[in-house]
Amino acid sequence: MAGTLYVVATPIGNLEDITLRAIRILKEVDGIAAEDTRHTAQLLRHLQIHKPLLSLHEHNENERAQQLAEKLEQGENWAFVSDAGTPGICDPGARLVQALHQKQICCVPVPGPSALATAISVAGITSSHFHFEGFLPVKGAERRERLQILAQIGEPIILYEAPHRLQKTLDELYTIFADAPIVVARELTKVYEQICTTTLGQAKEQFPTPKGEFVLLIEPLMEKRAVDKEQAALYLKALMEQGISHKQAAAQTAKQFGMRKNEAYALALKEEE
Ligand code: SAM
């Protein structure tokens, strides 16, 4: 009979966050496939677990999936862990699991930490819906496209971001969401953990030299409110500078600031003068 692949979540910082079940499974399996074997070796040393390791990362996932499938078909049980958190969430794992599903090999989830769930738990988001974006594309048309899609989403948006891109991302998010509330969750479960509830207008100054790992949770402003025309004009100008047409920029500004469309269009024409 074929063995089982256990997809095991591991801590995102604090090693005490590993579950009892994860420890037991890691002790019981024949081997552990890991995104970065050196990184996982440290966790296993801490847990006093000694197992054969196999590297499986985004550049060899398909090939390794076939090798693992063979081992599982021979009746071995294996675990897969990413560097931190839950595999498959902005981490390898999906293609491995897909390949095993195709061969009718059993994949068992062993849930545990994820930066996404951890950040949500302390963000105070009351909406029952949210959009998880993960990482934005680094640059170019693809990035602009995703930002434009985000601008249309009227629910909380959650992003992962690297420290060296934080300032640029906050700038661009400001042009889309104006001064919307944001929670910046930094270094979750670690010594320098920080949960900062602020606005997009202020966030950049609060993290002048960002260090560590970040989750950003933005709540787009949807309610009708007294329109700050100066801010609406700045927002609209930034959209037009990104190459968005007058009409589209006006529609987006109207939605974001609760303005009438013709009022926003008049602002767009004024900007062009
Ligand atoms: N699979 C992981 C999970 O379940 O959350 C995510 C892996 S992704 C490659 C790494 C990103 O997750 C980081 O760049 C950061 O945005 C976020 N992240 C991971 N650990 C974090 C932490 N302790 N605090 C804040 N963000 C974290």
mmCIF file of C-alpha atoms and ligand atoms in Angstrom:
data_model
loop_
_atom_site.group_PDB
_atom_site.id
_atom_site.type_symbol
_atom_site.label_atom_id
_atom_site.label_comp_id
_atom_site.label_asym_id
_atom_site.label_seq_id
_atom_site.Cartn_x
_atom_site.Cartn_y
_atom_site.Cartn_z
ATOM 1 C CA MET A 1 0.000 0.000 0.000
ATOM 2 C CA ALA A 2 1.201 3.518 -0.775
ATOM 3 C CA GLY A 3 2.414 5.663 2.102
ATOM 4 C CA THR A 4 1.266 9.159 3.063
ATOM 5 C CA LEU A 5 2.672 12.625 2.580
ATOM 6 C CA TYR A 6 2.146 14.812 5.644
ATOM 7 C CA VAL A 7 2.146 18.531 4.849
ATOM 8 C CA VAL A 8 3.368 20.013 8.102
ATOM 9 C CA ALA A 9 3.169 23.657 9.204
ATOM 10 C CA THR A 10 6.160 24.916 11.201
ATOM 11 C CA PRO A 11 6.723 28.038 13.369
ATOM 12 C CA ILE A 12 6.980 31.504 11.793
ATOM 13 C CA GLY A 13 9.322 32.668 14.558
ATOM 14 C CA ASN A 14 8.673 31.290 17.997
ATOM 15 C CA LEU A 15 9.694 27.629 18.078
ATOM 16 C CA GLU A 16 7.158 26.888 20.821
ATOM 17 C CA ASP A 17 4.443 27.303 18.203
ATOM 18 C CA ILE A 18 5.050 23.880 16.691
ATOM 19 C CA THR A 19 2.126 21.577 17.433
ATOM 20 C CA LEU A 20 2.364 18.297 19.371
ATOM 21 C CA ARG A 21 1.015 16.510 16.323
ATOM 22 C CA ALA A 22 3.632 18.065 14.036
ATOM 23 C CA ILE A 23 6.395 16.857 16.384
ATOM 24 C CA ARG A 24 4.960 13.345 16.491
ATOM 25 C CA ILE A 25 4.596 13.150 12.693
ATOM 26 C CA LEU A 26 8.124 14.466 12.107
ATOM 27 C CA LYS A 27 9.383 11.771 14.497
ATOM 28 C CA GLU A 28 7.404 8.988 12.808
ATOM 29 C CA VAL A 29 7.989 9.595 9.080
ATOM 30 C CA ASP A 30 10.719 7.908 7.025
ATOM 31 C CA GLY A 31 12.019 11.217 5.720
ATOM 32 C CA ILE A 32 11.352 14.939 5.487
ATOM 33 C CA ALA A 33 11.278 16.967 2.286
ATOM 34 C CA ALA A 34 12.142 20.578 3.076
ATOM 35 C CA GLU A 35 12.264 23.863 1.170
ATOM 36 C CA ASP A 36 15.673 24.584 2.675
ATOM 37 C CA THR A 37 17.271 21.558 4.317
ATOM 38 C CA ARG A 38 19.775 23.637 6.294
ATOM 39 C CA HIS A 39 17.020 25.789 7.756
ATOM 40 C CA THR A 40 14.882 22.754 8.641
ATOM 41 C CA ALA A 41 17.908 20.949 10.103
ATOM 42 C CA GLN A 42 18.037 23.694 12.776
ATOM 43 C CA LEU A 43 14.408 23.114 13.736
ATOM 44 C CA LEU A 44 14.950 19.344 13.809
ATOM 45 C CA ARG A 45 18.056 19.748 15.974
ATOM 46 C CA HIS A 46 15.978 21.795 18.398
ATOM 47 C CA LEU A 47 13.371 19.006 18.440
ATOM 48 C CA GLN A 48 16.059 16.307 18.631
ATOM 49 C CA ILE A 49 14.725 14.619 15.504
ATOM 50 C CA HIS A 50 17.101 12.879 13.105
ATOM 51 C CA LYS A 51 15.673 12.009 9.688
ATOM 52 C CA PRO A 52 16.860 11.867 6.077
ATOM 53 C CA LEU A 53 16.212 15.245 4.411
ATOM 54 C CA LEU A 54 15.403 15.933 0.767
ATOM 55 C CA SER A 55 15.424 19.441 -0.640
ATOM 56 C CA LEU A 56 12.235 20.495 -2.440
ATOM 57 C CA HIS A 57 11.954 24.113 -3.508
ATOM 58 C CA GLU A 58 10.249 26.129 -6.226
ATOM 59 C CA HIS A 59 12.990 25.339 -8.782
ATOM 60 C CA ASN A 60 12.926 21.536 -8.415
ATOM 61 C CA GLU A 61 9.402 20.915 -7.143
ATOM 62 C CA ASN A 62 8.137 18.938 -10.185
ATOM 63 C CA GLU A 63 11.165 16.676 -10.353
ATOM 64 C CA ARG A 64 11.224 16.095 -6.593
ATOM 65 C CA ALA A 65 7.471 15.409 -6.604
ATOM 66 C CA GLN A 66 8.098 12.458 -8.934
ATOM 67 C CA GLN A 67 10.924 11.164 -6.730
ATOM 68 C CA LEU A 68 8.776 11.479 -3.622
ATOM 69 C CA ALA A 69 5.847 9.791 -5.372
ATOM 70 C CA GLU A 70 8.085 6.771 -6.021
ATOM 71 C CA LYS A 71 9.083 6.576 -2.364
ATOM 72 C CA LEU A 72 5.474 6.875 -1.245
ATOM 73 C CA GLU A 73 4.380 4.248 -3.769
ATOM 74 C CA GLN A 74 6.896 1.917 -2.150
ATOM 75 C CA GLY A 75 5.062 2.401 1.143
ATOM 76 C CA GLU A 76 7.256 5.048 2.806
ATOM 77 C CA ASN A 77 5.716 7.948 4.734
ATOM 78 C CA TRP A 78 7.194 11.412 4.266
ATOM 79 C CA ALA A 79 6.611 14.915 5.574
ATOM 80 C CA PHE A 80 6.987 18.159 3.662
ATOM 81 C CA VAL A 81 7.825 21.423 5.432
ATOM 82 C CA SER A 82 8.544 24.874 4.030
ATOM 83 C CA ASP A 83 10.957 27.310 5.684
ATOM 84 C CA ALA A 84 8.286 28.724 7.976
ATOM 85 C CA GLY A 85 4.534 28.602 8.363
ATOM 86 C CA THR A 86 2.121 26.674 6.210
ATOM 87 C CA PRO A 87 3.361 25.110 2.959
ATOM 88 C CA GLY A 88 1.439 26.263 -0.108
ATOM 89 C CA ILE A 89 0.854 29.782 1.245
ATOM 90 C CA CYS A 90 3.396 31.820 -0.731
ATOM 91 C CA ASP A 91 5.626 28.768 -0.383
ATOM 92 C CA PRO A 92 6.174 25.584 -2.377
ATOM 93 C CA GLY A 93 3.871 22.624 -1.843
ATOM 94 C CA ALA A 94 1.000 23.076 -4.282
ATOM 95 C CA ARG A 95 2.661 21.342 -7.243
ATOM 96 C CA LEU A 96 3.868 18.502 -5.023
ATOM 97 C CA VAL A 97 0.396 17.922 -3.646
ATOM 98 C CA GLN A 98 -1.141 18.172 -7.140
ATOM 99 C CA ALA A 99 1.251 15.526 -8.493
ATOM 100 C CA LEU A 100 0.406 13.190 -5.620
ATOM 101 C CA HIS A 101 -3.349 13.715 -6.032
ATOM 102 C CA GLN A 102 -2.967 12.648 -9.661
ATOM 103 C CA LYS A 103 -1.408 9.398 -8.488
ATOM 104 C CA GLN A 104 -4.103 8.904 -5.821
ATOM 105 C CA ILE A 105 -1.476 9.202 -3.071
ATOM 106 C CA CYS A 106 -2.806 10.446 0.236
ATOM 107 C CA CYS A 107 -1.754 13.956 1.428
ATOM 108 C CA VAL A 108 -2.579 14.720 5.039
ATOM 109 C CA PRO A 109 -2.485 18.312 6.356
ATOM 110 C CA VAL A 110 -0.878 18.919 9.731
ATOM 111 C CA PRO A 111 -1.990 22.498 10.380
ATOM 112 C CA GLY A 112 -0.197 25.088 12.449
ATOM 113 C CA PRO A 113 1.184 28.611 12.160
ATOM 114 C CA SER A 114 0.761 30.911 9.196
ATOM 115 C CA ALA A 115 1.656 34.595 9.094
ATOM 116 C CA LEU A 116 -1.704 35.238 7.403
ATOM 117 C CA ALA A 117 -3.873 33.771 10.189
ATOM 118 C CA THR A 118 -1.556 35.118 12.893
ATOM 119 C CA ALA A 119 -1.824 38.680 11.562
ATOM 120 C CA ILE A 120 -5.600 38.488 11.138
ATOM 121 C CA SER A 121 -6.011 37.317 14.724
ATOM 122 C CA VAL A 122 -4.674 40.617 16.078
ATOM 123 C CA ALA A 123 -5.737 43.027 13.316
ATOM 124 C CA GLY A 124 -9.292 43.597 14.520
ATOM 125 C CA ILE A 125 -10.830 43.218 11.078
ATOM 126 C CA THR A 126 -14.572 42.969 11.570
ATOM 127 C CA SER A 127 -15.469 42.077 7.978
ATOM 128 C CA SER A 128 -16.127 38.392 7.463
ATOM 129 C CA HIS A 129 -14.477 38.566 4.029
ATOM 130 C CA PHE A 130 -10.965 39.468 3.042
ATOM 131 C CA HIS A 131 -8.711 39.254 0.017
ATOM 132 C CA PHE A 132 -5.300 37.638 0.455
ATOM 133 C CA GLU A 133 -2.894 38.963 -2.152
ATOM 134 C CA GLY A 134 0.369 37.469 -0.875
ATOM 135 C CA PHE A 135 3.340 39.260 -2.456
ATOM 136 C CA LEU A 136 2.753 41.881 -5.132
ATOM 137 C CA PRO A 137 4.761 41.363 -8.329
ATOM 138 C CA VAL A 138 8.035 43.218 -7.887
ATOM 139 C CA LYS A 139 7.706 45.683 -10.759
ATOM 140 C CA GLY A 140 6.397 46.603 -14.171
ATOM 141 C CA ALA A 141 3.048 46.104 -15.831
ATOM 142 C CA GLU A 142 2.246 43.045 -13.771
ATOM 143 C CA ARG A 143 2.561 45.058 -10.548
ATOM 144 C CA ARG A 144 0.427 47.921 -11.913
ATOM 145 C CA GLU A 145 -2.194 45.431 -13.021
ATOM 146 C CA ARG A 146 -2.419 43.818 -9.592
ATOM 147 C CA LEU A 147 -2.628 47.235 -7.911
ATOM 148 C CA GLN A 148 -5.485 48.175 -10.227
ATOM 149 C CA ILE A 149 -7.278 44.947 -9.363
ATOM 150 C CA LEU A 150 -6.776 45.618 -5.650
ATOM 151 C CA ALA A 151 -8.280 49.090 -6.106
ATOM 152 C CA GLN A 152 -11.553 47.463 -7.130
ATOM 153 C CA ILE A 153 -11.758 45.142 -4.136
ATOM 154 C CA GLY A 154 -14.013 46.603 -1.519
ATOM 155 C CA GLU A 155 -12.887 44.367 1.308
ATOM 156 C CA PRO A 156 -9.850 44.107 3.587
ATOM 157 C CA ILE A 157 -6.685 43.286 1.652
ATOM 158 C CA ILE A 158 -3.790 41.345 3.109
ATOM 159 C CA LEU A 159 -0.291 41.474 1.673
ATOM 160 C CA TYR A 160 3.052 39.959 2.510
ATOM 161 C CA GLU A 161 6.021 42.264 2.025
ATOM 162 C CA ALA A 162 9.789 42.164 2.285
ATOM 163 C CA PRO A 163 11.448 44.943 4.339
ATOM 164 C CA HIS A 164 13.381 46.466 1.427
ATOM 165 C CA ARG A 165 10.180 46.974 -0.572
ATOM 166 C CA LEU A 166 7.961 48.175 2.260
ATOM 167 C CA GLN A 167 8.364 51.922 1.657
ATOM 168 C CA LYS A 168 7.687 51.682 -2.085
ATOM 169 C CA THR A 169 4.665 49.459 -1.512
ATOM 170 C CA LEU A 170 3.235 51.802 1.138
ATOM 171 C CA ASP A 171 3.662 54.715 -1.308
ATOM 172 C CA GLU A 172 1.827 52.913 -4.058
ATOM 173 C CA LEU A 173 -0.906 51.683 -1.750
ATOM 174 C CA TYR A 174 -1.435 55.288 -0.653
ATOM 175 C CA THR A 175 -2.040 56.370 -4.236
ATOM 176 C CA ILE A 176 -4.730 53.707 -4.519
ATOM 177 C CA PHE A 177 -6.344 53.675 -1.092
ATOM 178 C CA ALA A 178 -5.599 57.217 0.098
ATOM 179 C CA ASP A 179 -5.439 57.478 3.886
ATOM 180 C CA ALA A 180 -7.146 54.148 4.590
ATOM 181 C CA PRO A 181 -6.562 52.336 7.890
ATOM 182 C CA ILE A 182 -3.749 49.802 7.816
ATOM 183 C CA VAL A 183 -2.355 47.333 10.317
ATOM 184 C CA VAL A 184 1.342 46.661 9.891
ATOM 185 C CA ALA A 185 2.188 43.350 11.585
ATOM 186 C CA ARG A 186 5.928 42.938 11.915
ATOM 187 C CA GLU A 187 8.052 40.042 13.186
ATOM 188 C CA LEU A 188 5.054 38.098 14.439
ATOM 189 C CA THR A 189 5.787 35.739 17.348
ATOM 190 C CA LYS A 190 9.387 36.992 17.496
ATOM 191 C CA VAL A 191 11.268 39.173 20.001
ATOM 192 C CA TYR A 192 10.622 42.441 18.128
ATOM 193 C CA GLU A 193 6.991 41.741 17.314
ATOM 194 C CA GLN A 194 5.039 44.893 16.495
ATOM 195 C CA ILE A 195 1.360 45.315 15.658
ATOM 196 C CA CYS A 196 0.963 48.870 14.439
ATOM 197 C CA THR A 197 -2.548 50.169 13.727
ATOM 198 C CA THR A 198 -2.226 53.310 11.670
ATOM 199 C CA THR A 199 -3.194 54.843 8.322
ATOM 200 C CA LEU A 200 -1.508 54.603 4.947
ATOM 201 C CA GLY A 201 -0.620 58.289 5.197
ATOM 202 C CA GLN A 202 1.357 57.747 8.400
ATOM 203 C CA ALA A 203 2.696 54.225 8.014
ATOM 204 C CA LYS A 204 5.688 55.180 5.880
ATOM 205 C CA GLU A 205 7.050 57.522 8.544
ATOM 206 C CA GLN A 206 6.537 54.909 11.232
ATOM 207 C CA PHE A 207 8.845 52.475 9.423
ATOM 208 C CA PRO A 208 11.661 54.658 8.054
ATOM 209 C CA THR A 209 14.215 51.808 7.981
ATOM 210 C CA PRO A 210 12.118 48.647 7.876
ATOM 211 C CA LYS A 211 13.648 45.441 9.182
ATOM 212 C CA GLY A 212 12.159 41.968 9.584
ATOM 213 C CA GLU A 213 9.095 40.330 8.091
ATOM 214 C CA PHE A 214 5.836 42.143 7.399
ATOM 215 C CA VAL A 215 2.165 41.474 6.872
ATOM 216 C CA LEU A 216 0.031 44.454 5.777
ATOM 217 C CA LEU A 217 -3.739 44.548 6.319
ATOM 218 C CA ILE A 218 -5.542 47.419 4.602
ATOM 219 C CA GLU A 219 -9.194 48.312 5.081
ATOM 220 C CA PRO A 220 -10.291 50.307 2.011
ATOM 221 C CA LEU A 221 -12.372 53.370 2.844
ATOM 222 C CA MET A 222 -15.822 52.603 1.587
ATOM 223 C CA GLU A 223 -18.195 54.757 3.573
ATOM 224 C CA LYS A 224 -19.483 58.016 2.161
ATOM 225 C CA ARG A 225 -17.883 60.892 4.003
ATOM 226 C CA ALA A 226 -17.105 64.542 3.558
ATOM 227 C CA VAL A 227 -14.909 64.551 0.498
ATOM 228 C CA ASP A 228 -11.416 65.903 0.922
ATOM 229 C CA LYS A 229 -11.064 67.372 -2.565
ATOM 230 C CA GLU A 230 -7.375 68.080 -2.229
ATOM 231 C CA GLN A 231 -6.663 64.460 -1.349
ATOM 232 C CA ALA A 232 -8.999 63.193 -4.074
ATOM 233 C CA ALA A 233 -7.128 65.343 -6.616
ATOM 234 C CA LEU A 234 -3.755 63.962 -5.466
ATOM 235 C CA TYR A 235 -5.070 60.436 -5.671
ATOM 236 C CA LEU A 236 -6.495 61.023 -9.128
ATOM 237 C CA LYS A 237 -3.280 62.609 -10.363
ATOM 238 C CA ALA A 238 -1.265 59.615 -9.161
ATOM 239 C CA LEU A 239 -3.586 57.252 -11.033
ATOM 240 C CA MET A 240 -3.267 59.284 -14.236
ATOM 241 C CA GLU A 241 0.510 59.316 -13.854
ATOM 242 C CA GLN A 242 0.395 55.527 -13.850
ATOM 243 C CA GLY A 243 -1.157 55.738 -17.322
ATOM 244 C CA ILE A 244 -4.776 55.117 -16.282
ATOM 245 C CA SER A 245 -7.290 56.920 -18.505
ATOM 246 C CA HIS A 246 -9.238 60.013 -17.293
ATOM 247 C CA LYS A 247 -12.438 58.099 -17.275
ATOM 248 C CA GLN A 248 -11.148 55.142 -15.339
ATOM 249 C CA ALA A 249 -9.213 57.330 -12.897
ATOM 250 C CA ALA A 250 -12.308 59.446 -12.268
ATOM 251 C CA ALA A 251 -14.469 56.354 -11.697
ATOM 252 C CA GLN A 252 -11.942 54.903 -9.286
ATOM 253 C CA THR A 253 -11.574 58.201 -7.404
ATOM 254 C CA ALA A 254 -15.343 58.574 -7.167
ATOM 255 C CA LYS A 255 -15.615 55.102 -5.670
ATOM 256 C CA GLN A 256 -12.733 55.592 -3.269
ATOM 257 C CA PHE A 257 -13.824 59.004 -1.979
ATOM 258 C CA GLY A 258 -17.585 58.611 -2.207
ATOM 259 C CA MET A 259 -17.846 61.406 -4.830
ATOM 260 C CA ARG A 260 -20.204 61.730 -7.753
ATOM 261 C CA LYS A 261 -18.573 60.515 -10.984
ATOM 262 C CA ASN A 262 -19.000 63.825 -12.828
ATOM 263 C CA GLU A 263 -17.427 65.663 -9.916
ATOM 264 C CA ALA A 264 -14.389 63.333 -10.091
ATOM 265 C CA TYR A 265 -14.269 63.699 -13.881
ATOM 266 C CA ALA A 266 -14.183 67.480 -13.512
ATOM 267 C CA LEU A 267 -11.196 67.069 -11.180
ATOM 268 C CA ALA A 268 -9.501 64.877 -13.789
ATOM 269 C CA LEU A 269 -9.928 67.507 -16.479
ATOM 270 C CA LYS A 270 -8.570 70.156 -14.120
ATOM 271 C CA GLU A 271 -5.520 67.987 -13.397
ATOM 272 C CA GLU A 272 -4.812 67.809 -17.115
ATOM 273 C CA GLU A 273 -4.737 71.580 -17.575
HETATM 274 N N1 SAM B 1 4.137 30.018 4.289
HETATM 275 C C1 SAM B 1 4.265 31.193 5.114
HETATM 276 C C2 SAM B 1 2.976 31.368 5.895
HETATM 277 O O1 SAM B 1 2.279 30.415 6.129
HETATM 278 O O2 SAM B 1 2.680 32.486 6.309
HETATM 279 C C3 SAM B 1 4.629 32.403 4.287
HETATM 280 C C4 SAM B 1 5.927 32.287 3.568
HETATM 281 S S1 SAM B 1 6.361 33.700 2.637
HETATM 282 C C5 SAM B 1 7.724 33.108 1.711
HETATM 283 C C6 SAM B 1 7.208 34.703 3.791
HETATM 284 C C7 SAM B 1 6.450 35.991 4.083
HETATM 285 O O3 SAM B 1 5.452 35.735 5.058
HETATM 286 C C8 SAM B 1 7.338 37.066 4.678
HETATM 287 O O4 SAM B 1 7.985 37.833 3.684
HETATM 288 C C9 SAM B 1 6.338 37.907 5.438
HETATM 289 O O5 SAM B 1 5.641 38.774 4.582
HETATM 290 C C10 SAM B 1 5.376 36.827 5.955
HETATM 291 N N2 SAM B 1 5.849 36.354 7.271
HETATM 292 C C11 SAM B 1 6.393 35.158 7.562
HETATM 293 N N3 SAM B 1 6.704 35.105 8.868
HETATM 294 C C12 SAM B 1 6.364 36.278 9.400
HETATM 295 C C13 SAM B 1 6.444 36.832 10.694
HETATM 296 N N4 SAM B 1 6.962 36.158 11.719
HETATM 297 N N5 SAM B 1 5.977 38.089 10.887
HETATM 298 C C14 SAM B 1 5.449 38.796 9.877
HETATM 299 N N6 SAM B 1 5.351 38.327 8.629
HETATM 300 C C15 SAM B 1 5.795 37.092 8.387
#
